[in-house]
PDB file of C-alpha atoms in Angstrom:
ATOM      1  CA  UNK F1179       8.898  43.982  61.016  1.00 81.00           C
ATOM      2  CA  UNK F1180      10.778  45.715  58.387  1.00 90.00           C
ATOM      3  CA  UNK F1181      13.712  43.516  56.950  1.00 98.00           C
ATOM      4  CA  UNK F1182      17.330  44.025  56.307  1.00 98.00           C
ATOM      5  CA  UNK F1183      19.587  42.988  53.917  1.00 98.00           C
ATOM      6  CA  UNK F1184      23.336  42.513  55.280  1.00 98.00           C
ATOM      7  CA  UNK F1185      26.716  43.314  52.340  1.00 98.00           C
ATOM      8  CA  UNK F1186      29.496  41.578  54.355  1.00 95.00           C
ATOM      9  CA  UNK F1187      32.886  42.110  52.062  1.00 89.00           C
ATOM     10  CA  UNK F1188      36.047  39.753  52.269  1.00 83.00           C
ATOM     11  CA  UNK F1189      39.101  40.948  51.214  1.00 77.00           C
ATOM     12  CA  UNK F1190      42.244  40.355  53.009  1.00 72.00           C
ATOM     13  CA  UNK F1191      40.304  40.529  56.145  1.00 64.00           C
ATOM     14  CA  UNK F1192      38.783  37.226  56.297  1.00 69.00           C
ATOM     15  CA  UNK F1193      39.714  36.987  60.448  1.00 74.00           C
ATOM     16  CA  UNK F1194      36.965  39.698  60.900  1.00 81.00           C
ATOM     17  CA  UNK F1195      34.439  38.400  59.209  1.00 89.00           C
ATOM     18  CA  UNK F1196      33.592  35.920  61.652  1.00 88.00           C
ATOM     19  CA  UNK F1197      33.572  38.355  64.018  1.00 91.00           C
ATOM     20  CA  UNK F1198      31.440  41.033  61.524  1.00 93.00           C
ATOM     21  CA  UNK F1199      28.718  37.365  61.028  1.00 95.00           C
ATOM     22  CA  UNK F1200      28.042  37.017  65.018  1.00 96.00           C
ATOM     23  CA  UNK F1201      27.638  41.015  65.362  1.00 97.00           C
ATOM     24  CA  UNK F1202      24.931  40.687  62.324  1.00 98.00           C
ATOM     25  CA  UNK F1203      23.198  38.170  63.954  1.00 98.00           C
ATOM     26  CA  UNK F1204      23.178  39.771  67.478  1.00 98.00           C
ATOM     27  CA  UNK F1205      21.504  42.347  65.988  1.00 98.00           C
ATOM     28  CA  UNK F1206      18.257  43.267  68.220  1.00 98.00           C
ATOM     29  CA  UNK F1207      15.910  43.554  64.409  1.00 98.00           C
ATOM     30  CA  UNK F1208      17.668  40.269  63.353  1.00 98.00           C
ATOM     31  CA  UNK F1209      18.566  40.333  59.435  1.00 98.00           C
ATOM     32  CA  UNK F1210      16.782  39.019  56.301  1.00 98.00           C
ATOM     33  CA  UNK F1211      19.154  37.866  54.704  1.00 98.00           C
ATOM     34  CA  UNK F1212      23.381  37.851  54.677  1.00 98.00           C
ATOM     35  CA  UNK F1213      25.490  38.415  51.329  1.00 98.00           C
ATOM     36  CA  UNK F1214      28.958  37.928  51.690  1.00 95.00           C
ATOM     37  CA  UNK F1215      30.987  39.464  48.417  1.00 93.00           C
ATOM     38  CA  UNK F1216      34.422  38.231  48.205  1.00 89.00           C
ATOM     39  CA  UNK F1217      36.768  40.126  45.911  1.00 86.00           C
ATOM     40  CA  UNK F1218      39.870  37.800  44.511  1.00 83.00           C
ATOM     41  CA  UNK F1219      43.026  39.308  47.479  1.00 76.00           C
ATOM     42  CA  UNK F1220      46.024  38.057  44.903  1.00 67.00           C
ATOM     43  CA  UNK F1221      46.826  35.939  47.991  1.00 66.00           C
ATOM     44  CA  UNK F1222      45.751  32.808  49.489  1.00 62.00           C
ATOM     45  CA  UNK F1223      43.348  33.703  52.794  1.00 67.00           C
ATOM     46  CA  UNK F1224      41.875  30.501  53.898  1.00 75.00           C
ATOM     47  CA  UNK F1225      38.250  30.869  55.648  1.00 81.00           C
ATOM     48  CA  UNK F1226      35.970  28.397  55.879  1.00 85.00           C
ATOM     49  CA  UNK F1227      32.590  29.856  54.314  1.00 85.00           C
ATOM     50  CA  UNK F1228      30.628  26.784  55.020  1.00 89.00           C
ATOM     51  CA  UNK F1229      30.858  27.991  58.662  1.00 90.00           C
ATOM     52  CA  UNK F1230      28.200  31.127  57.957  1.00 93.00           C
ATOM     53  CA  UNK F1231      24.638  31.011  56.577  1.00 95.00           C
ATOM     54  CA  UNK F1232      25.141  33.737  53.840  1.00 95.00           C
ATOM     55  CA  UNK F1233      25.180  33.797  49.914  1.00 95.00           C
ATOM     56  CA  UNK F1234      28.451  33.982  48.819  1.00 93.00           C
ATOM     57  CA  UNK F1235      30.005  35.600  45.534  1.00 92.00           C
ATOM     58  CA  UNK F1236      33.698  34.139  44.798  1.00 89.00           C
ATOM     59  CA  UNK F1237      35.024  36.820  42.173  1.00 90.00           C
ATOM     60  CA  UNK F1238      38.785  35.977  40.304  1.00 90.00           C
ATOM     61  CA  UNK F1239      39.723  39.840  40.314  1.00 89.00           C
ATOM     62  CA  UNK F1240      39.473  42.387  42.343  1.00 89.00           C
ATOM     63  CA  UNK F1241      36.134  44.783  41.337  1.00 91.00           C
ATOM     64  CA  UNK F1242      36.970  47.749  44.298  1.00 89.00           C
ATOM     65  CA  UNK F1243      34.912  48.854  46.563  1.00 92.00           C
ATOM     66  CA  UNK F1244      32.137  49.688  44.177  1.00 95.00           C
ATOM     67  CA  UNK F1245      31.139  46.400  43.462  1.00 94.00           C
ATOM     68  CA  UNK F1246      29.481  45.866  46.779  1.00 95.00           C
ATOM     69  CA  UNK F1247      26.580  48.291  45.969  1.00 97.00           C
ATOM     70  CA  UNK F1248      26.122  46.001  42.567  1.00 96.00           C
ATOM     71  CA  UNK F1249      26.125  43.108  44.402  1.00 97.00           C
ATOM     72  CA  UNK F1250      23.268  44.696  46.494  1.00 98.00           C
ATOM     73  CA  UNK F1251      20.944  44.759  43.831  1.00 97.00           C
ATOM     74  CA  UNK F1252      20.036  40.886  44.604  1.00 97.00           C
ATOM     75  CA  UNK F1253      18.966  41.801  47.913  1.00 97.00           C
ATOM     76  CA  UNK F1254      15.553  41.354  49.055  1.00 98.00           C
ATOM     77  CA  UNK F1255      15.046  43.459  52.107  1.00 98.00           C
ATOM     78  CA  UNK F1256      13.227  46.434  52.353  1.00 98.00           C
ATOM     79  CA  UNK F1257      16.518  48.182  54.273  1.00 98.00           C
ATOM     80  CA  UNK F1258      20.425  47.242  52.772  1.00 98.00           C
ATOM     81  CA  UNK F1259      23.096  47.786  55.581  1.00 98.00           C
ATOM     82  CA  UNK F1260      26.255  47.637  53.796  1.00 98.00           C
ATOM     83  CA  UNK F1261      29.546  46.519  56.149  1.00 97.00           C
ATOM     84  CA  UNK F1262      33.347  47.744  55.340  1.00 93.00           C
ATOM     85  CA  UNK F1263      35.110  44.717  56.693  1.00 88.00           C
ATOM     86  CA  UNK F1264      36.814  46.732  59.725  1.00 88.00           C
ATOM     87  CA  UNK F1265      33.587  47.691  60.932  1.00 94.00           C
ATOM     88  CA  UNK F1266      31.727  45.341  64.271  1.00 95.00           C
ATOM     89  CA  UNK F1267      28.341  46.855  65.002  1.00 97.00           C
ATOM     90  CA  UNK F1268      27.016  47.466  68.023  1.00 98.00           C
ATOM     91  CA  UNK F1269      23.506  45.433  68.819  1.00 98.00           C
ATOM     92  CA  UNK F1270      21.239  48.065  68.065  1.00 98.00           C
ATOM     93  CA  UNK F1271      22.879  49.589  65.065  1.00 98.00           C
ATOM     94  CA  UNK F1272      19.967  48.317  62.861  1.00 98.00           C
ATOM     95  CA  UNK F1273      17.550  49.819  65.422  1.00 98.00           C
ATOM     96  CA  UNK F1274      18.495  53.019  65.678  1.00 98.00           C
ATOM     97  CA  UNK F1275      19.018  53.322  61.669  1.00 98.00           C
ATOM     98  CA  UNK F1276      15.405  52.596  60.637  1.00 98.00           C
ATOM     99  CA  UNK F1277      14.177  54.600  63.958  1.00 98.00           C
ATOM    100  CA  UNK F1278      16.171  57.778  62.590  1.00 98.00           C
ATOM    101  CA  UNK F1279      14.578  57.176  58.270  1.00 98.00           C
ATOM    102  CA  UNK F1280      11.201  56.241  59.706  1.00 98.00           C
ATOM    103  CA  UNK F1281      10.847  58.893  62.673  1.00 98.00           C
ATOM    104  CA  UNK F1282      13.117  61.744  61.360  1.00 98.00           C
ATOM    105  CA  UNK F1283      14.716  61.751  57.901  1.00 98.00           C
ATOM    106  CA  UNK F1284      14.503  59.811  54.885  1.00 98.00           C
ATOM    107  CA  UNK F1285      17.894  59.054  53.755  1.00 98.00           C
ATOM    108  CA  UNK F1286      21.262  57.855  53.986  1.00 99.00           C
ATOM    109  CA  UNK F1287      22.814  56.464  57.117  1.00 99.00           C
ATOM    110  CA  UNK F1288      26.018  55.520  58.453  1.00 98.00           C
ATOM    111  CA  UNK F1289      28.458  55.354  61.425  1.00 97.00           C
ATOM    112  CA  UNK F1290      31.319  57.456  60.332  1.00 96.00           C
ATOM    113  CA  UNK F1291      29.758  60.978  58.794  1.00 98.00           C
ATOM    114  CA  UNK F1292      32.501  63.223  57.116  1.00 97.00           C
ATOM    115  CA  UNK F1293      32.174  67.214  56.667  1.00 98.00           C
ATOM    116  CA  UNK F1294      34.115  68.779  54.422  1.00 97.00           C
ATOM    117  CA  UNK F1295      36.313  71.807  54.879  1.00 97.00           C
ATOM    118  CA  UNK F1296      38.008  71.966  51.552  1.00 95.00           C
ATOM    119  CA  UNK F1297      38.442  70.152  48.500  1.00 95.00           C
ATOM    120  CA  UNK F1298      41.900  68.666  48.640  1.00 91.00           C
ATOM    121  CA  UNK F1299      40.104  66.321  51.331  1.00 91.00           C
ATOM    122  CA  UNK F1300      42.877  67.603  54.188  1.00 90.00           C
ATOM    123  CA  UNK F1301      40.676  69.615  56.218  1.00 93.00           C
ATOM    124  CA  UNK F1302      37.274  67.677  57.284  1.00 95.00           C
ATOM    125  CA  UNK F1303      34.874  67.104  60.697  1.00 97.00           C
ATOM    126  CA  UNK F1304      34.204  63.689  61.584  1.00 96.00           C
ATOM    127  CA  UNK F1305      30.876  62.573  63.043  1.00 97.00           C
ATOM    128  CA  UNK F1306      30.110  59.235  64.726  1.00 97.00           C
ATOM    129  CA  UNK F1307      32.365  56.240  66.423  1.00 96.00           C
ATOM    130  CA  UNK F1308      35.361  57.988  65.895  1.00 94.00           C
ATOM    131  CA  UNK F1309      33.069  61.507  67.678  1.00 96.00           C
ATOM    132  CA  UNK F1310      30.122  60.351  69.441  1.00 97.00           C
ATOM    133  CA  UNK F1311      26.978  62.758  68.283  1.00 98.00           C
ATOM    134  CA  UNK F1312      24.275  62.493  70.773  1.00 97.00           C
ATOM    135  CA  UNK F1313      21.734  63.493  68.185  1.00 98.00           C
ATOM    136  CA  UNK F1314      21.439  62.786  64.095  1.00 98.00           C
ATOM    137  CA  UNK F1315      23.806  64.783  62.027  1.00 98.00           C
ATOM    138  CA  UNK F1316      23.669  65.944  58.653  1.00 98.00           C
ATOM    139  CA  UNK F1317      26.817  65.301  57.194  1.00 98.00           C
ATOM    140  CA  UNK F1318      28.369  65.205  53.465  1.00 98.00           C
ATOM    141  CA  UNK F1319      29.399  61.675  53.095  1.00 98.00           C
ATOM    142  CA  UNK F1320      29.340  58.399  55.411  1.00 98.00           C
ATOM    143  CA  UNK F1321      31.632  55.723  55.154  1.00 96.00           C
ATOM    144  CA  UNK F1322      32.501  52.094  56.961  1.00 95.00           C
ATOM    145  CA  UNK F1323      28.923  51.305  57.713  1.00 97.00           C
ATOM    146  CA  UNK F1324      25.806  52.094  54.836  1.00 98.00           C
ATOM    147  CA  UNK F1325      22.352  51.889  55.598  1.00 98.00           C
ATOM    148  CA  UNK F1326      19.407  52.587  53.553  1.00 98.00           C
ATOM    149  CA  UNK F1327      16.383  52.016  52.369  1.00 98.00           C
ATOM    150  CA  UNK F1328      16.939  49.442  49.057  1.00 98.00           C
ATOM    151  CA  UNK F1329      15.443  52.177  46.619  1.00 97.00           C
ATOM    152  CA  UNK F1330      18.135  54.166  47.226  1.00 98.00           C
ATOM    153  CA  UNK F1331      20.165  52.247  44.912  1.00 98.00           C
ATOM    154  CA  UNK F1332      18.086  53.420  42.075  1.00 97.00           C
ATOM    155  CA  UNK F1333      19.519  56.588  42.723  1.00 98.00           C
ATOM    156  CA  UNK F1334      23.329  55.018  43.132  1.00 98.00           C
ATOM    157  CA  UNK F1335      22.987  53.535  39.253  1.00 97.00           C
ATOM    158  CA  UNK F1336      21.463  56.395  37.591  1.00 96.00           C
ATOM    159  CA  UNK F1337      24.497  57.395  36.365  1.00 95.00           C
ATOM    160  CA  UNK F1338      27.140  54.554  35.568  1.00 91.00           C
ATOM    161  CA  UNK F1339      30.197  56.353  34.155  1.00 91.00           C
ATOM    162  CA  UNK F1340      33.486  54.184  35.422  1.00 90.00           C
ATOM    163  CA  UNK F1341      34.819  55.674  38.465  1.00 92.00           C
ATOM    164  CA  UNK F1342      37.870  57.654  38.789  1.00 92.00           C
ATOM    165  CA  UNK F1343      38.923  55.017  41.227  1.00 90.00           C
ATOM    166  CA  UNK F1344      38.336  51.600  41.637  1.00 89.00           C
ATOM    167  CA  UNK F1345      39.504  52.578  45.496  1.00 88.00           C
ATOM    168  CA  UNK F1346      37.680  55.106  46.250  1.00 91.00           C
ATOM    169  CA  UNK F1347      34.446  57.446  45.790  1.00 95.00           C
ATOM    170  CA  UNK F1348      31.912  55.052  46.039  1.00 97.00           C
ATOM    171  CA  UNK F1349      31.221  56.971  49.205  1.00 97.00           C
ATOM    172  CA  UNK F1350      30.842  60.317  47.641  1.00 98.00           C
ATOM    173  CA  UNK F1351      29.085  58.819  44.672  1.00 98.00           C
ATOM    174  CA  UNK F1352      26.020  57.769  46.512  1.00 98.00           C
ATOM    175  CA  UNK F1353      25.810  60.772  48.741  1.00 98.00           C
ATOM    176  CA  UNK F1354      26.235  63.217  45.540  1.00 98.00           C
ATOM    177  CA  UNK F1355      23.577  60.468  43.689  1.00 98.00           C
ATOM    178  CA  UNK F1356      20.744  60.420  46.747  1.00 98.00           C
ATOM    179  CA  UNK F1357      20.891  64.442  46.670  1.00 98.00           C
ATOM    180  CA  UNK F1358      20.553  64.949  43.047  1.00 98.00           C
ATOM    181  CA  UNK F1359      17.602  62.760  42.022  1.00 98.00           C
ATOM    182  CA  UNK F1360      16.002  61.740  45.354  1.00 98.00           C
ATOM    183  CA  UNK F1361      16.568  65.517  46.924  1.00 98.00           C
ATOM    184  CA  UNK F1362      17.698  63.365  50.020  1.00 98.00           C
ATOM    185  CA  UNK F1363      20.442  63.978  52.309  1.00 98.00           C
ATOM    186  CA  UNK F1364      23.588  61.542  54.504  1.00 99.00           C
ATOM    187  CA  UNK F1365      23.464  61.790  57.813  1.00 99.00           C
ATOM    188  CA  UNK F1366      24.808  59.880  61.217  1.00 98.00           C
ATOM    189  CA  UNK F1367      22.460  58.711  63.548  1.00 98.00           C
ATOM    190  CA  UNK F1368      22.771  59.353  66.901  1.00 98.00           C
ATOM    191  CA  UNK F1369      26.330  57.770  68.712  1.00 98.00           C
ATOM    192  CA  UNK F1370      25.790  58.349  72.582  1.00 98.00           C
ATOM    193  CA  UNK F1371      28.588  57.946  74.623  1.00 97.00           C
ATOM    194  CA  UNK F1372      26.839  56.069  76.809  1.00 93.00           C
ATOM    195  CA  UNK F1373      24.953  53.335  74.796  1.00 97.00           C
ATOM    196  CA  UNK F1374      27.692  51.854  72.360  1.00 96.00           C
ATOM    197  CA  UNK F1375      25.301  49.289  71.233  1.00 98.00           C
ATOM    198  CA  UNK F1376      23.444  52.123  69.466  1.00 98.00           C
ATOM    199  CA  UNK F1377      26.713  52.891  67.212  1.00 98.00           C
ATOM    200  CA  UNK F1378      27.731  51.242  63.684  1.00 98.00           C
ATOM    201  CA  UNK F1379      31.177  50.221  64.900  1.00 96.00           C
ATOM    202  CA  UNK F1380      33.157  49.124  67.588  1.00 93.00           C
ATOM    203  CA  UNK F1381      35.409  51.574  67.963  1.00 90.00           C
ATOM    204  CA  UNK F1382      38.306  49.318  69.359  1.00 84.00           C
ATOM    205  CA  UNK F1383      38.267  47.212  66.348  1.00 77.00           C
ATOM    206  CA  UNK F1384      37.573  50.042  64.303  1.00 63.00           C
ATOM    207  CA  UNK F1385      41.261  51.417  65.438  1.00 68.00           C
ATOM    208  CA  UNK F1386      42.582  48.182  65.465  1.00 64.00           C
ATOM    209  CA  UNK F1387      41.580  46.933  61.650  1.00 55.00           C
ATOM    210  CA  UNK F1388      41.146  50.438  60.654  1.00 46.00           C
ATOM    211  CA  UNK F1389      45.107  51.059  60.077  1.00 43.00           C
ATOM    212  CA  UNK F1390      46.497  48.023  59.532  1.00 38.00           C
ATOM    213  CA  UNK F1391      48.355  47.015  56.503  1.00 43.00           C
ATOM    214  CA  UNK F1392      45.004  46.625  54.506  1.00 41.00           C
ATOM    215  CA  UNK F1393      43.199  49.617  55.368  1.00 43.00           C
ATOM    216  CA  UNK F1394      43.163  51.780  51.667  1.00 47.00           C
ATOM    217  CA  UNK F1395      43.700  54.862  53.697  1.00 46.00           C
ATOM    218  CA  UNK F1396      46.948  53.860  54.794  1.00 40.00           C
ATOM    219  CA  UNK F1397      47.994  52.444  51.625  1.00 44.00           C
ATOM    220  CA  UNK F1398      47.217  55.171  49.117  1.00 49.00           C
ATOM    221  CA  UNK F1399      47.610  59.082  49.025  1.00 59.00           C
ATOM    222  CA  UNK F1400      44.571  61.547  49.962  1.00 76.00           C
ATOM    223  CA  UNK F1401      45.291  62.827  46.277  1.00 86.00           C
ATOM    224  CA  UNK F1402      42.488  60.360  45.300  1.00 91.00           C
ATOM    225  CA  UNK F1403      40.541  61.084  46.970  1.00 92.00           C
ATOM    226  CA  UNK F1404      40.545  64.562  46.885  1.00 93.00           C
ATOM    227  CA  UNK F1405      40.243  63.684  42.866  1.00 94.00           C
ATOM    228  CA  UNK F1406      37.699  61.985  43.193  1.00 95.00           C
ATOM    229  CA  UNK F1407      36.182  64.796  45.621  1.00 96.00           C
ATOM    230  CA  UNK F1408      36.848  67.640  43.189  1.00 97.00           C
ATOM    231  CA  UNK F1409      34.892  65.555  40.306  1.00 96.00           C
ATOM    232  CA  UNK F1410      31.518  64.930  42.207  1.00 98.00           C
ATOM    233  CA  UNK F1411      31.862  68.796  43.229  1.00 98.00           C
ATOM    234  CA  UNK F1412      32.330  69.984  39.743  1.00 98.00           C
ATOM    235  CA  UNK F1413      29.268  67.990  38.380  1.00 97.00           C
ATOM    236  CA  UNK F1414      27.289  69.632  41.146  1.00 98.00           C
ATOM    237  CA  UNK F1415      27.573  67.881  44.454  1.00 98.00           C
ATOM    238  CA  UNK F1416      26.347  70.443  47.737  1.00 98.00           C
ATOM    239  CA  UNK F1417      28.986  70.378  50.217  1.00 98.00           C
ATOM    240  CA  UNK F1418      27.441  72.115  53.519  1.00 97.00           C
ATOM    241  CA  UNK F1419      30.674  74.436  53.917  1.00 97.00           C
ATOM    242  CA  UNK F1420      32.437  74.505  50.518  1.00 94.00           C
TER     243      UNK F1420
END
């Protein structure tokens, strides 16, 4: 049985990461291993972290959204699911990740695929919870849920410039990373409307914790990540229709 890492992140979400813990451990390929990184909020979240069986980093700044995939590198699995922390898997969301790299493509996973239409990050197709795909599609980037197999990351440090964006990018870094020195590609696995246990996240909560006062996407403008967009274009990133 192949094992699998879990990245849990606790910002100023703390009330869903209990629920984000019992959806890891429902899983139907049960995880390795659970590592819980905890950037500093600025605020005072209580949660009681003796309550879950996971490794636990307690940081006294905020690192972004990058640090996560650091973080990752003291895994031990042979697959690394990475968890935003508005994102409840379904049961079989491990499953039918390591079913899709084993028995179709090698690559990067996730539940919410993006496809671009243009570079100001405006105009784009979404793939997954948010529109159920019945089969795997290739897409340009994934976000809220990451899975992979751990060598992958080799590919995500290559290069180790500072970001534009401590907020953002992370997302289009790995994808742009994956298909420039692996030759691999991002895709969403399949998201049947009838079988929600197959998808990466609950698309109730998804909705619910997606927009609330945390959420980056409501908090900061699309210019940056359309910056941050532009920049892995211009050193070379494939966009399928750009």
């Amino acid at each position: 049985m192949k094992k699998v890492s879990v990245i849990l992140n606790c910002f100023r979400r703390p009330h869903s990461l209990k629920d984000q813990y019992s959806a890891v451990l429902s899983q139907s390929i049960k995880p390795h291993e659970i590592l819980v990184w905890k950037n500093d909020p600025g605020v005072n979240i209580p949660f009681d972290f003796s309550s879950i069986n996971a490794v636990v980093s307690h940081n006294n700044t905020n690192f972004g959204v990058w640090a996560r995939f650091s973080f990752a590198l003291n895994s031990t699995g042979d697959y690394i699911c990475v968890l935003d922390d508005d994102t409840i898997p379904g049961p079989n969301w491990f499953a039918n990740c390591i079913e899709c790299i084993e028995n179709e493509h090698n690559g990067l996973y996730g539940t919410i695929g993006v496809i671009f239409n243009d570079l100001e990050y405006r105009s784009y197709e979404r793939v997954g919870w948010a529109a159920p795909n019945g089969e795997t599609r290739k897409v340009d980037i994934v976000g809220h849920s990451w899975f992979f197999r751990r060598d992958l990351l080799s590919a995500f440090w290559r290069e180790t410039v500072p970001p534009l964006s401590h907020l953002c990018g992370e997302d289009m870094h790995f994808s742009y990373s994956i298909q420039k020195y692996l030759n691999l590609c991002t895709y969403v696995p399949p998201h049947p409307t009838g079988d929600t246990s197959l998808w990466g996240s609950d698309p109730d909560s998804a909705q619910r914790l997606g927009v609330d006062q945390h959420a980056i996407s409501v908090n900061h403008h699309s210019e940056i990540f359309g910056n941050s967009l532009k920049h892995y274009y211009n050193k070379g990133f494939n966009l399928q229709r750009i």
